[in-house]
Coordinates of C-alpha atoms in Angstrom, one line a residue:
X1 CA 20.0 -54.1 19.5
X2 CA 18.2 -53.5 16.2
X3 CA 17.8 -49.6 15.0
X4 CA 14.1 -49.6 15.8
X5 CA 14.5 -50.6 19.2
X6 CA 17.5 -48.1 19.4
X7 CA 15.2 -45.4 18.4
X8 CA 11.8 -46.0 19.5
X9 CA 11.7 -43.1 21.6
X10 CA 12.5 -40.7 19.1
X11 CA 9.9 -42.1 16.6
X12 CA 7.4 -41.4 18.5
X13 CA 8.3 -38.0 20.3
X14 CA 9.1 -36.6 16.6
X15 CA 5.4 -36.4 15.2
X16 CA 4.2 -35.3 18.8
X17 CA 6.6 -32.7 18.9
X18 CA 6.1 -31.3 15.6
X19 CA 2.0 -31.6 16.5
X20 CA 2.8 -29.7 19.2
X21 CA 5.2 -27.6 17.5
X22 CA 2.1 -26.5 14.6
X23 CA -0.5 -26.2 17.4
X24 CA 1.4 -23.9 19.4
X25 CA 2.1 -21.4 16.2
X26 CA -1.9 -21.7 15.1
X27 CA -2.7 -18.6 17.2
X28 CA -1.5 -16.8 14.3
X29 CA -4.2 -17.9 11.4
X30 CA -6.6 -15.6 12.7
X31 CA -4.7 -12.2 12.7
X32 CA -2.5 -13.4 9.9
X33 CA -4.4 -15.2 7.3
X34 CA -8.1 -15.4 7.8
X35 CA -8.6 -11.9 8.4
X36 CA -6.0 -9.8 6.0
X37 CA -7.6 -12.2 2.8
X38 CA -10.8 -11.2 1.1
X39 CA -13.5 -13.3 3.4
X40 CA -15.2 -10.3 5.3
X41 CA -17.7 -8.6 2.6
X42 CA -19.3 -5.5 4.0
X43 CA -21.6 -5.0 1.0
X44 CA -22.4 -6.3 -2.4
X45 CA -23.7 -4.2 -5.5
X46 CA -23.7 -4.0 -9.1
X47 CA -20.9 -1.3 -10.6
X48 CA -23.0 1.6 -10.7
X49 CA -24.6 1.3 -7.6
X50 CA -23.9 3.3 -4.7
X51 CA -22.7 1.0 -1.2
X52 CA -22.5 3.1 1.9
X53 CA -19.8 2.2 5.1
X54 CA -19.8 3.5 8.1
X55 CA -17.8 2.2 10.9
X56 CA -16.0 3.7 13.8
X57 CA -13.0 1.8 15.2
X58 CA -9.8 2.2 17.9
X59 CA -6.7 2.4 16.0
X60 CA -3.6 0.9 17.1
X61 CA -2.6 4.4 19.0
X62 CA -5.6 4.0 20.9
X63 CA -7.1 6.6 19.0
X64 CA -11.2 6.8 17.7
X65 CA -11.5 7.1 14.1
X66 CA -14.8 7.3 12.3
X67 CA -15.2 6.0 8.2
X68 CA -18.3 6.8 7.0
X69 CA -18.5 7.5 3.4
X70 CA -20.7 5.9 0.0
X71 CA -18.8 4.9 -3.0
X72 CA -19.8 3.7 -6.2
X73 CA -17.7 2.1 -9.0
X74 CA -18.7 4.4 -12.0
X75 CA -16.5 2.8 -15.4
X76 CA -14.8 -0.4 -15.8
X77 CA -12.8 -0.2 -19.4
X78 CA -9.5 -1.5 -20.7
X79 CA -6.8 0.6 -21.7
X80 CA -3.5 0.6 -23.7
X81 CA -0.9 2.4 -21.8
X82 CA -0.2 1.8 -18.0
X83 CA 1.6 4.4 -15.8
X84 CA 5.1 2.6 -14.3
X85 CA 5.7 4.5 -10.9
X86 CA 6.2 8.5 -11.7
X87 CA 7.5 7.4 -15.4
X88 CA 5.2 8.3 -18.4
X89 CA 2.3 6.1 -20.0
X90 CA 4.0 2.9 -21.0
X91 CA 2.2 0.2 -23.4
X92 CA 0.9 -3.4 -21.7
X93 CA 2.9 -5.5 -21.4
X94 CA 3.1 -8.2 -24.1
X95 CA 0.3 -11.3 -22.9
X96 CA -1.3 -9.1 -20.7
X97 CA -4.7 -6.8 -20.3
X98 CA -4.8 -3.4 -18.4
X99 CA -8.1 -2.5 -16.8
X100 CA -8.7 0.8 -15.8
X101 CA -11.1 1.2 -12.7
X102 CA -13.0 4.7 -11.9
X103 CA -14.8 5.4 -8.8
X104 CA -17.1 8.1 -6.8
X105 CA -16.3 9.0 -3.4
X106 CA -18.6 10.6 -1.3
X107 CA -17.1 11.3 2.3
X108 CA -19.6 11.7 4.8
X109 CA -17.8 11.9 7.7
X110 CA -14.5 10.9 7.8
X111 CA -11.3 11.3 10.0
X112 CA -7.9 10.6 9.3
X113 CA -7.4 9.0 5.8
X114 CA -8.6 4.8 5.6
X115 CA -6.4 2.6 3.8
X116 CA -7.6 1.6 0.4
X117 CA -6.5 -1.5 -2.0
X118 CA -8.5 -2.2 -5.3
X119 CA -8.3 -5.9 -6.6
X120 CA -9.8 -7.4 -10.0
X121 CA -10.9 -10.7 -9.8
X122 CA -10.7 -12.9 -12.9
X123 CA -12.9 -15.5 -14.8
X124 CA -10.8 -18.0 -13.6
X125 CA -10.3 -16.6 -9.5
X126 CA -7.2 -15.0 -9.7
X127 CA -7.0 -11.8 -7.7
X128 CA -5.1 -8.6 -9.5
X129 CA -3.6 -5.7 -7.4
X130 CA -4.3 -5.2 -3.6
X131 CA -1.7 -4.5 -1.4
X132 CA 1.2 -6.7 -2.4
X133 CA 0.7 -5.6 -5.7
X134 CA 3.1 -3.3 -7.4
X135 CA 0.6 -1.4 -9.3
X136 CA -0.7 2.1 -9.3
X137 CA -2.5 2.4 -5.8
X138 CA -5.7 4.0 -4.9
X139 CA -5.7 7.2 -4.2
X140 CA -7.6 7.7 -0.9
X141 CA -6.4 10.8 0.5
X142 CA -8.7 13.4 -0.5
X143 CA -11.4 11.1 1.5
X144 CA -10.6 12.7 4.5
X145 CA -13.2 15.5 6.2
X146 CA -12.3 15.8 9.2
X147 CA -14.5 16.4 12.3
X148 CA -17.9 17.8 10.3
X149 CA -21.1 15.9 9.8
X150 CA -22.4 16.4 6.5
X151 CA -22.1 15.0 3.0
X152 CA -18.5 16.3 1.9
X153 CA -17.3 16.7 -1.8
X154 CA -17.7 14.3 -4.4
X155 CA -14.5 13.3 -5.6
X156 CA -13.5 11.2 -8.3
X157 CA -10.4 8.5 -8.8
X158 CA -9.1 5.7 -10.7
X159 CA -6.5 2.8 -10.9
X160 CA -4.7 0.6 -13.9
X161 CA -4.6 -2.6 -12.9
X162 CA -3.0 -5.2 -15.0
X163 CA -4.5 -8.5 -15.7
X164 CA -3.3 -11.9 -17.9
X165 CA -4.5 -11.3 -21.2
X166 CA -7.9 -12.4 -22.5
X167 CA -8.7 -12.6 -18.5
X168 CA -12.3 -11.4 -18.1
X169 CA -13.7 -9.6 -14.8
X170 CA -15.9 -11.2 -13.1
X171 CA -15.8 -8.3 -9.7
X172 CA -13.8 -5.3 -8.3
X173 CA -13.4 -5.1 -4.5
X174 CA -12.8 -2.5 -2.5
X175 CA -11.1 -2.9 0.4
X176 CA -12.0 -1.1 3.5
X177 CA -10.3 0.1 6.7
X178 CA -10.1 -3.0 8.9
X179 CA -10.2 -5.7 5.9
X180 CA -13.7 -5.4 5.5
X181 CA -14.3 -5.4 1.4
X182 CA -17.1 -3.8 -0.7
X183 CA -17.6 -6.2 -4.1
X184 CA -19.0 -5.0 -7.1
X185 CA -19.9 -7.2 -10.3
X186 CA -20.2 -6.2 -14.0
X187 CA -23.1 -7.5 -15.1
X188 CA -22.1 -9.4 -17.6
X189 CA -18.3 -10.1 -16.8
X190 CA -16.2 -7.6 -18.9
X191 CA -13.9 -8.6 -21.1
X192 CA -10.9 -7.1 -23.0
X193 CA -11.5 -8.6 -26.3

């Protein structure tokens, strides 16, 4: 009995079950991939311009939270010292650019504090920061305003992102509760150099 014969069973369960096998673990592109990456823009503007969100979802407690607030990328400018953690200023790193981002918040109405996570994206579509990045967060909890209607206080923030040198940026996203993103574009890309 010849080796193919021996085996034809098992050549052709092998592809079915691992068919089978990739199907049945598919369920998890949706929640997993597609809608943690950067796909679902809320709003585009130039940096400058004001973009207003407002959105009111069930968090996983089971609890109503409302986001509504306008924000406006206000300075996109490189820098020469990057802050490491809680250490001092540190220079960039050696073939790299550092990117400081400053924005204006303007919580409307806003309860509890919303997840934020600023990326850079490059000339050549690699994304800087966000939240498997080990740079300096957003700072997002003074957003919060608890139950009052009303325009709250202006507030101001800013990040250091770090980029591969000479990298030039094309947008800054912001992304928003729920993986929603607001994208803003220098008009024209900015460059370190």
């Amino acid at each position: 009995m010849s080796w193919w014969r021996r085996n034809r069973w098992w050549l052709f369960a092998t592809p079915l079950a691992l068919a089978l096998m990739l199907a049945a673990s598919s369920y998890r592109i949706k929640p997993y991939w597609w809608e943690t990456d950067t796909r679902r823009v809320a709003d585009t503007a130039r940096i400058g311009e004001w973009l207003e969100w407002n959105n009111s979802l069930e968090g996983f407690d089971g609890q109503h939270q409302t986001w509504h607030f306008r924000v406006r990328v206000t300075g996109l400018e490189p820098v020469d010292e990057v802050a490491l953690g809680y250490n001092s200023p540190a220079p960039v790193p050696d073939g790299s650019d550092a990117w400081k981002v400053s924005l204006e918040i303007d919580p409307i109405k806003v309860e509890g504090t919303p997840p934020c996570e600023l990326v850079l994206l490059g000339d050549d579509g690699v994304q800087y920061g966000g939240r498997n990045s080990r740079q300096q967060p957003l700072a997002c909890s003074e957003l919060s305003t608890g139950e009052e209607e009303g325009p709250g206080d202006h507030y101001r923030t800013h990040s250091v992102l770090v980029v591969d040198e000479g990298t030039e940026i094309t947008q800054v996203w912001l992304g928003i509760p729920y993986r929603e993103w607001l994208k803003f574009r220098p008009e024209p890309p900015a460059s370190a150099s």
